[in-house]
XYZ file of C-alpha atoms in Angstrom:
161
model
C 116.306 45.153 162.148
C 117.248 48.829 162.129
C 120.512 48.129 160.311
C 118.713 45.980 157.734
C 116.256 48.741 156.896
C 119.053 51.308 156.807
C 120.941 48.934 154.488
C 117.909 48.877 152.163
C 117.944 52.681 152.193
C 121.627 52.679 151.189
C 120.928 50.119 148.462
C 118.159 52.328 147.055
C 120.448 55.358 147.251
C 123.071 53.506 145.234
C 120.451 52.526 142.659
C 119.324 56.157 142.368
C 122.886 57.225 141.653
C 123.193 54.417 139.085
C 120.061 55.641 137.308
C 120.798 59.370 137.492
C 124.538 59.959 137.109
C 125.354 58.249 133.781
C 122.454 59.855 131.916
C 123.080 63.229 133.577
C 126.746 63.212 132.591
C 125.911 62.082 129.057
C 123.455 64.948 128.606
C 125.903 67.485 130.081
C 128.719 66.269 127.817
C 126.515 66.412 124.722
C 125.306 69.904 125.647
C 128.857 71.171 126.012
C 130.613 69.544 123.064
C 127.976 67.614 121.103
C 127.360 68.043 117.383
C 123.828 67.975 115.996
C 123.180 66.036 112.798
C 120.368 64.498 110.816
C 120.076 60.734 111.041
C 117.964 57.979 109.552
C 116.714 55.067 111.649
C 118.042 51.833 110.161
C 116.962 49.391 112.847
C 114.589 49.163 115.794
C 114.174 46.211 118.113
C 110.585 45.277 118.934
C 110.957 45.914 122.674
C 112.807 48.433 121.911
C 116.111 47.411 123.356
C 117.975 49.456 120.792
C 117.489 52.003 118.027
C 120.198 51.993 115.366
C 120.685 55.148 113.291
C 122.871 56.149 110.341
C 124.300 59.655 110.491
C 123.449 61.578 107.312
C 124.607 65.182 107.585
C 127.838 65.326 109.568
C 131.553 64.687 109.199
C 130.737 61.166 110.429
C 128.174 60.628 107.603
C 127.431 56.973 106.913
C 128.370 55.856 110.420
C 125.810 53.539 112.019
C 125.489 53.674 115.802
C 123.000 52.592 118.432
C 121.302 55.450 120.261
C 122.199 55.657 123.920
C 119.233 55.224 126.182
C 118.273 57.936 128.620
C 117.272 56.396 131.951
C 116.369 53.178 130.181
C 114.151 54.963 127.651
C 114.519 55.183 123.898
C 112.479 57.338 121.523
C 109.479 55.762 119.854
C 110.361 55.477 116.179
C 110.339 53.110 113.244
C 112.769 51.995 110.575
C 113.247 54.623 107.863
C 112.250 57.573 110.063
C 114.401 60.694 110.206
C 115.490 62.422 113.386
C 117.927 65.021 114.647
C 120.554 63.584 116.958
C 123.362 65.037 119.024
C 126.562 63.006 119.278
C 130.032 63.332 120.726
C 132.448 63.872 117.793
C 135.253 62.124 119.706
C 133.093 59.089 120.445
C 130.080 58.783 118.083
C 128.606 55.939 120.140
C 127.624 58.548 122.740
C 124.517 59.764 120.959
C 121.025 60.922 121.965
C 118.144 62.508 120.135
C 118.351 66.271 120.205
C 115.046 66.523 122.098
C 116.500 64.358 124.923
C 119.550 66.618 125.119
C 117.535 69.862 125.177
C 114.817 68.685 127.569
C 115.491 65.276 129.116
C 112.380 63.243 129.938
C 111.623 62.387 133.565
C 113.860 59.714 134.946
C 111.065 57.441 136.177
C 113.260 54.616 137.522
C 115.150 57.113 139.686
C 111.910 58.699 140.956
C 110.456 55.325 141.878
C 113.616 54.234 143.628
C 113.742 57.582 145.469
C 110.264 56.876 146.839
C 111.468 53.516 148.165
C 114.585 55.159 149.623
C 112.457 57.748 151.433
C 110.220 54.984 152.792
C 113.196 53.027 154.144
C 114.825 56.146 155.616
C 111.597 57.116 157.412
C 111.255 53.521 158.619
C 114.778 53.618 160.016
C 114.141 56.908 161.816
C 110.827 55.643 163.210
C 112.444 52.457 164.508
C 115.312 54.380 166.115
C 112.880 56.666 167.957
C 110.707 53.697 168.982
C 113.763 51.841 170.287
C 114.889 54.901 172.267
C 111.395 55.314 173.731
C 111.280 51.646 174.793
C 114.714 51.834 176.424
C 113.817 55.020 178.325
C 110.476 53.692 179.554
C 111.641 50.180 180.396
C 110.891 49.393 184.028
C 113.892 49.410 186.347
C 114.917 46.211 188.113
C 113.962 47.631 191.546
C 110.375 48.427 190.629
C 109.815 45.015 189.064
C 111.442 43.198 191.972
C 109.346 45.190 194.467
C 106.082 44.356 192.729
C 107.055 40.705 192.447
C 107.746 40.492 196.224
C 104.454 42.177 196.959
C 102.646 39.357 195.140
C 104.547 36.721 197.103
C 106.588 35.384 194.239
C 110.282 35.113 193.726
C 112.170 38.062 192.428
C 112.272 38.358 188.655
C 115.144 39.992 186.886
C 114.528 41.648 183.577
C 117.409 42.347 181.256
C 117.572 44.976 178.590
C 118.546 43.712 175.165
């Protein structure tokens, strides 16, 4: 039971790293070597699962790329809208809106998963302390055997598991 709950904590910890690290590294890379450019939105999915932009004012002008999502989020926009983007000149597919690069929005999936991770870690700690308390306060075999003989019954042996 304790190992299962600790395993859930580790699973949540892995999910947090999956949500945080890629977007963090993308933002850091774009801050250090990214190029800002004007872009026009040429396609938006209804969900949105993607936002496709065409770079307008850059050496890569005319290139159409899908915006990278930040923590599963894309900017709310519509086809034909203009925006300022920051992209990696070596790999134009690594692109975010300039506002996401300057001030990234909260990473809500990571925050939610962190709450679950904290819950499972506290549950693990509580179960470990409860288990230790039970093992320390478990009656010894002598005291149980003595009380059983006093009541005229056969001796009972308790085992610790």
